[in-house]
Amino acid sequence: MSNGVLFAYFVTALCFILALKGLSSPKYARYGNLIGAFGAALAVVVTLTLHGLGHRLPIIIAIVVGTLIAVPAARLVKMTEIPQMVAMFNGVGGAAAALVSLNEYVKQHAVDSGGVAAAVVFSGIVGSVSFTGSLVTFAKLQGIMTGRPIVLPAARVVTPVVALASLGLGIAGIALTSVPLVVVCAVLALLLGVLFVLPVGGADVPVVISLLNAFTGLTVAASGYVLQNTLLIVAGTLVGASGTLLTQLMAQAMGRPLTGILFGAFAGPTTAG
Amino acid sequence: MNNIELLTVFMLAVFVGFEVISKVSTILHTPLMSGANAIHGIILVGAILITGVASTGVELGLGLAAVVLATANMVGGFVVTDRMLEMFKGRRPGRDAGQAGMKEGAR
């Protein structure tokens, strides 16, 4: 990549830091959001004009399609339904990040660095959890399913087993440089995302959306490592770190410990829901 | 870049991420979450790069799917955050929501 492109990515990273800074003060919140949007647009335009980029037309069409889906959805949604809209956008972002990593893995097949393979598995698992987890939070808030905590009969056993199986398959996939194993690992993680969010009560769901948001950030950072792209690493890590802190702050503001929100339903009757 | 340099970038970004939002006020929790959500839509850049070098139909299909999803994340995220912050303006004391809404419309 040329120095010009790398400089544009640097400016974008700077915009994102300023955006988060702005968004945390009531006075500058709106400017913060605009600065972030500017930075993102800059990075996308610069990437699209890269010399030697293939399939330019299909990519632009795909961007137009994505925009045509997202803008009306974001503009027309009722104010009270905005949280689930955010959850949905977060979920598709997680799915996109997982797809990018897996795609790169399929392409390189035998990735020569163990670190890159580990990042692929990480983003496959965490991105998938974020995707289906966000879909479940959407369903809960939208009233498609009950907002009360759902504890499946054997959830206490099944959830850890699925988590360990997904992780194990991922590690085996790295060791054997096997694409199918990594794909199965990601598919199991889709199930894990559902199991993870089901026991959370309706009132606690926004906190979980924030946590899944941080997850997606880390997924993006891992994808950035796979692609050796500093902008993705910086942006993803910023969101991962600030999202984690924000999740704790939100839990504090509600006066409930984070562990109580995530696993409270297993401990017995819950106050939320 | 080698791994140590990337690790350095990662570490610095973690601390910056913590620092910049550490003083957020409670009413801004949801817009901040939404804004951060839009920021990780930057995975669109990764999706474009990977689709740009796709050599098989499967790679192209997966790449384009990622582009659509990432665009929805990014564009939708920024738009919905702006809408939330617009709503905040209307809530300020001494100015009712209708007036603020009209002001927004006139811009």
PDB file of C-alpha atoms in Angstrom, chain A residues 1 9 12 16-17 19-21 23-26 29-30 33-34 36-37 40 43-44 47-48 50 53-55 58-59 62-63 65-67 69-71 74-79 82 85-86 89-90 92-93 95-97 99-100 103-104 107 206 209-210 213 216-217 220 223 225 227-235 237-239 241-242 245-246 249-250 253, chain B residues 1-3 6 9-56 58-87 89 92 104 107:
ATOM      1  CA  MET A   1       0.000   0.000   0.000  1.00  0.00           C
ATOM      2  CA  TYR A   9      -5.821   5.318   7.340  1.00  0.00           C
ATOM      3  CA  THR A  12      -9.201   7.797  10.003  1.00  0.00           C
ATOM      4  CA  PHE A  16     -12.179   7.539  15.512  1.00  0.00           C
ATOM      5  CA  ILE A  17     -10.351   8.481  18.700  1.00  0.00           C
ATOM      6  CA  ALA A  19     -15.223  10.521  17.771  1.00  0.00           C
ATOM      7  CA  LEU A  20     -15.198   8.451  20.944  1.00  0.00           C
ATOM      8  CA  LYS A  21     -13.890  11.432  22.896  1.00  0.00           C
ATOM      9  CA  LEU A  23     -19.356  11.029  22.074  1.00  0.00           C
ATOM     10  CA  SER A  24     -18.553  10.911  25.766  1.00  0.00           C
ATOM     11  CA  SER A  25     -19.327  14.623  26.300  1.00  0.00           C
ATOM     12  CA  PRO A  26     -22.894  15.945  25.937  1.00  0.00           C
ATOM     13  CA  ALA A  29     -21.466  14.203  21.052  1.00  0.00           C
ATOM     14  CA  ARG A  30     -23.007  15.044  17.701  1.00  0.00           C
ATOM     15  CA  ASN A  33     -20.376  11.120  15.549  1.00  0.00           C
ATOM     16  CA  LEU A  34     -19.889  13.254  12.423  1.00  0.00           C
ATOM     17  CA  GLY A  36     -16.319   9.349  13.021  1.00  0.00           C
ATOM     18  CA  ALA A  37     -18.521   9.169   9.922  1.00  0.00           C
ATOM     19  CA  ALA A  40     -14.946   6.058   7.964  1.00  0.00           C
ATOM     20  CA  ALA A  43     -11.002   5.224   4.574  1.00  0.00           C
ATOM     21  CA  VAL A  44     -13.630   3.558   2.361  1.00  0.00           C
ATOM     22  CA  THR A  47      -9.621   1.879  -0.303  1.00  0.00           C
ATOM     23  CA  LEU A  48     -11.954   1.863  -3.298  1.00  0.00           C
ATOM     24  CA  LEU A  50      -6.581   1.567  -4.564  1.00  0.00           C
ATOM     25  CA  LEU A  53      -8.256  -3.487  -6.736  1.00  0.00           C
ATOM     26  CA  GLY A  54     -10.259  -6.177  -8.528  1.00  0.00           C
ATOM     27  CA  HIS A  55     -14.046  -6.545  -8.774  1.00  0.00           C
ATOM     28  CA  PRO A  58     -19.492  -5.496  -7.767  1.00  0.00           C
ATOM     29  CA  ILE A  59     -17.978  -4.063  -4.577  1.00  0.00           C
ATOM     30  CA  ALA A  62     -22.635  -4.195  -2.739  1.00  0.00           C
ATOM     31  CA  ILE A  63     -21.918  -0.964  -0.827  1.00  0.00           C
ATOM     32  CA  VAL A  65     -27.111  -2.265  -1.548  1.00  0.00           C
ATOM     33  CA  GLY A  66     -25.899  -2.183   2.065  1.00  0.00           C
ATOM     34  CA  THR A  67     -26.563   1.558   2.259  1.00  0.00           C
ATOM     35  CA  ILE A  69     -30.898  -1.392   3.372  1.00  0.00           C
ATOM     36  CA  ALA A  70     -29.363   0.416   6.344  1.00  0.00           C
ATOM     37  CA  VAL A  71     -30.362   4.065   5.858  1.00  0.00           C
ATOM     38  CA  ALA A  74     -32.011   3.529  10.689  1.00  0.00           C
ATOM     39  CA  ARG A  75     -34.169   6.533   9.741  1.00  0.00           C
ATOM     40  CA  LEU A  76     -37.606   4.946   9.899  1.00  0.00           C
ATOM     41  CA  VAL A  77     -37.264   2.794  12.995  1.00  0.00           C
ATOM     42  CA  LYS A  78     -39.342   3.996  15.939  1.00  0.00           C
ATOM     43  CA  MET A  79     -37.387   5.795  18.674  1.00  0.00           C
ATOM     44  CA  ILE A  82     -33.547   1.977  18.386  1.00  0.00           C
ATOM     45  CA  MET A  85     -31.659  -1.683  15.680  1.00  0.00           C
ATOM     46  CA  VAL A  86     -28.209  -1.035  17.164  1.00  0.00           C
ATOM     47  CA  PHE A  89     -26.181  -3.457  13.099  1.00  0.00           C
ATOM     48  CA  ASN A  90     -23.707  -4.804  15.637  1.00  0.00           C
ATOM     49  CA  VAL A  92     -24.101  -7.965  11.010  1.00  0.00           C
ATOM     50  CA  GLY A  93     -20.776  -6.228  11.708  1.00  0.00           C
ATOM     51  CA  ALA A  95     -20.701 -11.549  10.901  1.00  0.00           C
ATOM     52  CA  ALA A  96     -18.827  -9.402   8.368  1.00  0.00           C
ATOM     53  CA  ALA A  97     -15.632  -9.507  10.440  1.00  0.00           C
ATOM     54  CA  LEU A  99     -16.438 -13.680   7.076  1.00  0.00           C
ATOM     55  CA  VAL A 100     -13.400 -11.523   6.270  1.00  0.00           C
ATOM     56  CA  ASN A 103     -12.233 -15.791   3.653  1.00  0.00           C
ATOM     57  CA  GLU A 104      -8.583 -14.894   4.097  1.00  0.00           C
ATOM     58  CA  LYS A 107      -7.470 -18.134   0.473  1.00  0.00           C
ATOM     59  CA  PRO A 206     -28.847  -3.319  26.669  1.00  0.00           C
ATOM     60  CA  ILE A 209     -25.695  -5.476  23.532  1.00  0.00           C
ATOM     61  CA  SER A 210     -22.831  -3.297  24.754  1.00  0.00           C
ATOM     62  CA  ASN A 213     -20.453  -4.585  20.700  1.00  0.00           C
ATOM     63  CA  THR A 216     -17.350  -7.289  17.577  1.00  0.00           C
ATOM     64  CA  GLY A 217     -14.661  -4.658  18.113  1.00  0.00           C
ATOM     65  CA  VAL A 220     -12.489  -6.567  13.849  1.00  0.00           C
ATOM     66  CA  SER A 223      -9.386  -9.547  11.328  1.00  0.00           C
ATOM     67  CA  TYR A 225      -4.231  -8.750  12.370  1.00  0.00           C
ATOM     68  CA  LEU A 227      -4.997  -8.814   6.998  1.00  0.00           C
ATOM     69  CA  GLN A 228      -2.014  -6.979   8.571  1.00  0.00           C
ATOM     70  CA  ASN A 229      -4.060  -3.760   8.478  1.00  0.00           C
ATOM     71  CA  THR A 230      -3.232  -1.269  11.228  1.00  0.00           C
ATOM     72  CA  LEU A 231      -6.423   0.765  10.841  1.00  0.00           C
ATOM     73  CA  LEU A 232      -8.617  -2.269  11.558  1.00  0.00           C
ATOM     74  CA  ILE A 233      -6.460  -3.205  14.539  1.00  0.00           C
ATOM     75  CA  VAL A 234      -6.642   0.308  16.013  1.00  0.00           C
ATOM     76  CA  ALA A 235     -10.360   0.839  15.362  1.00  0.00           C
ATOM     77  CA  THR A 237      -9.222  -2.421  19.675  1.00  0.00           C
ATOM     78  CA  LEU A 238     -10.569   1.051  20.501  1.00  0.00           C
ATOM     79  CA  VAL A 239     -14.116  -0.289  20.349  1.00  0.00           C
ATOM     80  CA  ALA A 241     -11.576  -1.549  25.067  1.00  0.00           C
ATOM     81  CA  SER A 242     -14.059   1.315  25.315  1.00  0.00           C
ATOM     82  CA  LEU A 245     -15.419  -0.274  30.020  1.00  0.00           C
ATOM     83  CA  LEU A 246     -18.800   1.044  28.864  1.00  0.00           C
ATOM     84  CA  LEU A 249     -20.282   1.461  33.534  1.00  0.00           C
ATOM     85  CA  MET A 250     -23.753   0.513  32.277  1.00  0.00           C
ATOM     86  CA  ALA A 253     -25.463   2.489  36.558  1.00  0.00           C
TER      87      ALA A 253
ATOM     88  CA  MET B   1       4.821  -4.731  10.296  1.00  0.00           C
ATOM     89  CA  ASN B   2       6.189  -7.378  12.600  1.00  0.00           C
ATOM     90  CA  ASN B   3       4.295  -8.865  15.500  1.00  0.00           C
ATOM     91  CA  LEU B   6       1.425  -4.731  15.975  1.00  0.00           C
ATOM     92  CA  VAL B   9      -0.221  -0.667  18.495  1.00  0.00           C
ATOM     93  CA  PHE B  10      -2.763  -3.016  20.106  1.00  0.00           C
ATOM     94  CA  MET B  11      -1.617  -2.173  23.636  1.00  0.00           C
ATOM     95  CA  LEU B  12      -1.702   1.583  23.027  1.00  0.00           C
ATOM     96  CA  ALA B  13      -5.163   1.340  21.460  1.00  0.00           C
ATOM     97  CA  VAL B  14      -6.456  -0.556  24.516  1.00  0.00           C
ATOM     98  CA  PHE B  15      -5.348   2.227  26.845  1.00  0.00           C
ATOM     99  CA  VAL B  16      -6.582   4.998  24.560  1.00  0.00           C
ATOM    100  CA  GLY B  17      -9.941   3.214  24.295  1.00  0.00           C
ATOM    101  CA  PHE B  18     -10.260   3.087  28.073  1.00  0.00           C
ATOM    102  CA  GLU B  19      -9.079   6.654  28.597  1.00  0.00           C
ATOM    103  CA  VAL B  20     -11.188   8.517  26.034  1.00  0.00           C
ATOM    104  CA  ILE B  21     -14.529   7.319  27.358  1.00  0.00           C
ATOM    105  CA  SER B  22     -13.710   7.071  31.066  1.00  0.00           C
ATOM    106  CA  LYS B  23     -15.609  10.277  31.889  1.00  0.00           C
ATOM    107  CA  VAL B  24     -18.793   9.563  29.917  1.00  0.00           C
ATOM    108  CA  SER B  25     -22.000  10.770  31.541  1.00  0.00           C
ATOM    109  CA  THR B  26     -24.759   8.240  32.172  1.00  0.00           C
ATOM    110  CA  ILE B  27     -27.224   9.731  29.679  1.00  0.00           C
ATOM    111  CA  LEU B  28     -24.712   9.231  26.868  1.00  0.00           C
ATOM    112  CA  HIS B  29     -24.209   5.491  27.466  1.00  0.00           C
ATOM    113  CA  THR B  30     -26.530   4.379  24.666  1.00  0.00           C
ATOM    114  CA  PRO B  31     -25.370   6.885  21.988  1.00  0.00           C
ATOM    115  CA  LEU B  32     -21.745   6.075  22.834  1.00  0.00           C
ATOM    116  CA  MET B  33     -22.450   2.378  22.447  1.00  0.00           C
ATOM    117  CA  SER B  34     -24.117   3.062  19.118  1.00  0.00           C
ATOM    118  CA  GLY B  35     -21.261   5.309  17.934  1.00  0.00           C
ATOM    119  CA  ALA B  36     -18.667   2.694  18.865  1.00  0.00           C
ATOM    120  CA  ASN B  37     -20.822   0.169  17.012  1.00  0.00           C
ATOM    121  CA  ALA B  38     -20.626   2.324  13.874  1.00  0.00           C
ATOM    122  CA  ILE B  39     -16.849   2.616  14.249  1.00  0.00           C
ATOM    123  CA  HIS B  40     -16.277  -1.115  14.083  1.00  0.00           C
ATOM    124  CA  GLY B  41     -18.149  -0.991  10.789  1.00  0.00           C
ATOM    125  CA  ILE B  42     -14.699  -0.048   9.460  1.00  0.00           C
ATOM    126  CA  ILE B  43     -14.363  -3.788   8.849  1.00  0.00           C
ATOM    127  CA  LEU B  44     -15.826  -2.646   5.505  1.00  0.00           C
ATOM    128  CA  VAL B  45     -12.271  -1.669   4.523  1.00  0.00           C
ATOM    129  CA  GLY B  46     -11.139  -5.228   5.246  1.00  0.00           C
ATOM    130  CA  ALA B  47     -14.114  -6.630   3.326  1.00  0.00           C
ATOM    131  CA  ILE B  48     -13.273  -4.460   0.286  1.00  0.00           C
ATOM    132  CA  LEU B  49      -9.600  -5.451   0.387  1.00  0.00           C
ATOM    133  CA  ILE B  50     -10.387  -9.154   0.597  1.00  0.00           C
ATOM    134  CA  THR B  51     -13.043  -9.006  -2.131  1.00  0.00           C
ATOM    135  CA  GLY B  52     -10.635  -7.067  -4.359  1.00  0.00           C
ATOM    136  CA  VAL B  53      -8.246 -10.015  -4.485  1.00  0.00           C
ATOM    137  CA  ALA B  54     -10.875 -12.779  -4.680  1.00  0.00           C
ATOM    138  CA  SER B  55      -9.951 -15.381  -7.277  1.00  0.00           C
ATOM    139  CA  THR B  56     -12.772 -17.937  -6.966  1.00  0.00           C
ATOM    140  CA  VAL B  58     -16.807 -18.668  -3.358  1.00  0.00           C
ATOM    141  CA  GLU B  59     -14.319 -16.031  -2.255  1.00  0.00           C
ATOM    142  CA  LEU B  60     -16.104 -13.369  -4.280  1.00  0.00           C
ATOM    143  CA  GLY B  61     -19.515 -14.357  -2.900  1.00  0.00           C
ATOM    144  CA  LEU B  62     -18.330 -14.406   0.725  1.00  0.00           C
ATOM    145  CA  GLY B  63     -16.468 -11.135   0.200  1.00  0.00           C
ATOM    146  CA  LEU B  64     -19.455  -9.338  -1.296  1.00  0.00           C
ATOM    147  CA  ALA B  65     -21.688 -10.638   1.498  1.00  0.00           C
ATOM    148  CA  ALA B  66     -19.195  -9.205   3.981  1.00  0.00           C
ATOM    149  CA  VAL B  67     -19.220  -5.868   2.110  1.00  0.00           C
ATOM    150  CA  VAL B  68     -23.033  -5.624   2.309  1.00  0.00           C
ATOM    151  CA  LEU B  69     -23.109  -6.539   6.019  1.00  0.00           C
ATOM    152  CA  ALA B  70     -20.232  -4.221   6.927  1.00  0.00           C
ATOM    153  CA  THR B  71     -21.805  -1.322   5.010  1.00  0.00           C
ATOM    154  CA  ALA B  72     -25.070  -1.850   6.881  1.00  0.00           C
ATOM    155  CA  ASN B  73     -23.128  -1.823  10.169  1.00  0.00           C
ATOM    156  CA  MET B  74     -21.195   1.336   9.363  1.00  0.00           C
ATOM    157  CA  VAL B  75     -23.778   3.486   7.573  1.00  0.00           C
ATOM    158  CA  GLY B  76     -26.703   2.363   9.721  1.00  0.00           C
ATOM    159  CA  GLY B  77     -24.627   2.837  12.866  1.00  0.00           C
ATOM    160  CA  PHE B  78     -23.707   6.447  12.150  1.00  0.00           C
ATOM    161  CA  VAL B  79     -27.221   7.371  10.990  1.00  0.00           C
ATOM    162  CA  VAL B  80     -28.942   5.844  13.997  1.00  0.00           C
ATOM    163  CA  THR B  81     -26.447   7.469  16.394  1.00  0.00           C
ATOM    164  CA  ASP B  82     -27.121  10.841  14.811  1.00  0.00           C
ATOM    165  CA  ARG B  83     -30.836  10.292  15.273  1.00  0.00           C
ATOM    166  CA  MET B  84     -30.377   9.484  18.934  1.00  0.00           C
ATOM    167  CA  LEU B  85     -28.311  12.627  19.506  1.00  0.00           C
ATOM    168  CA  GLU B  86     -30.885  14.686  17.624  1.00  0.00           C
ATOM    169  CA  MET B  87     -33.433  13.441  20.128  1.00  0.00           C
ATOM    170  CA  LYS B  89     -31.302  18.143  21.684  1.00  0.00           C
ATOM    171  CA  ARG B  92     -32.853  19.960  26.760  1.00  0.00           C
ATOM    172  CA  GLU B 104     -33.577  20.384  12.888  1.00  0.00           C
ATOM    173  CA  ARG B 107     -31.234  23.018   8.690  1.00  0.00           C
TER     174      ARG B 107
END
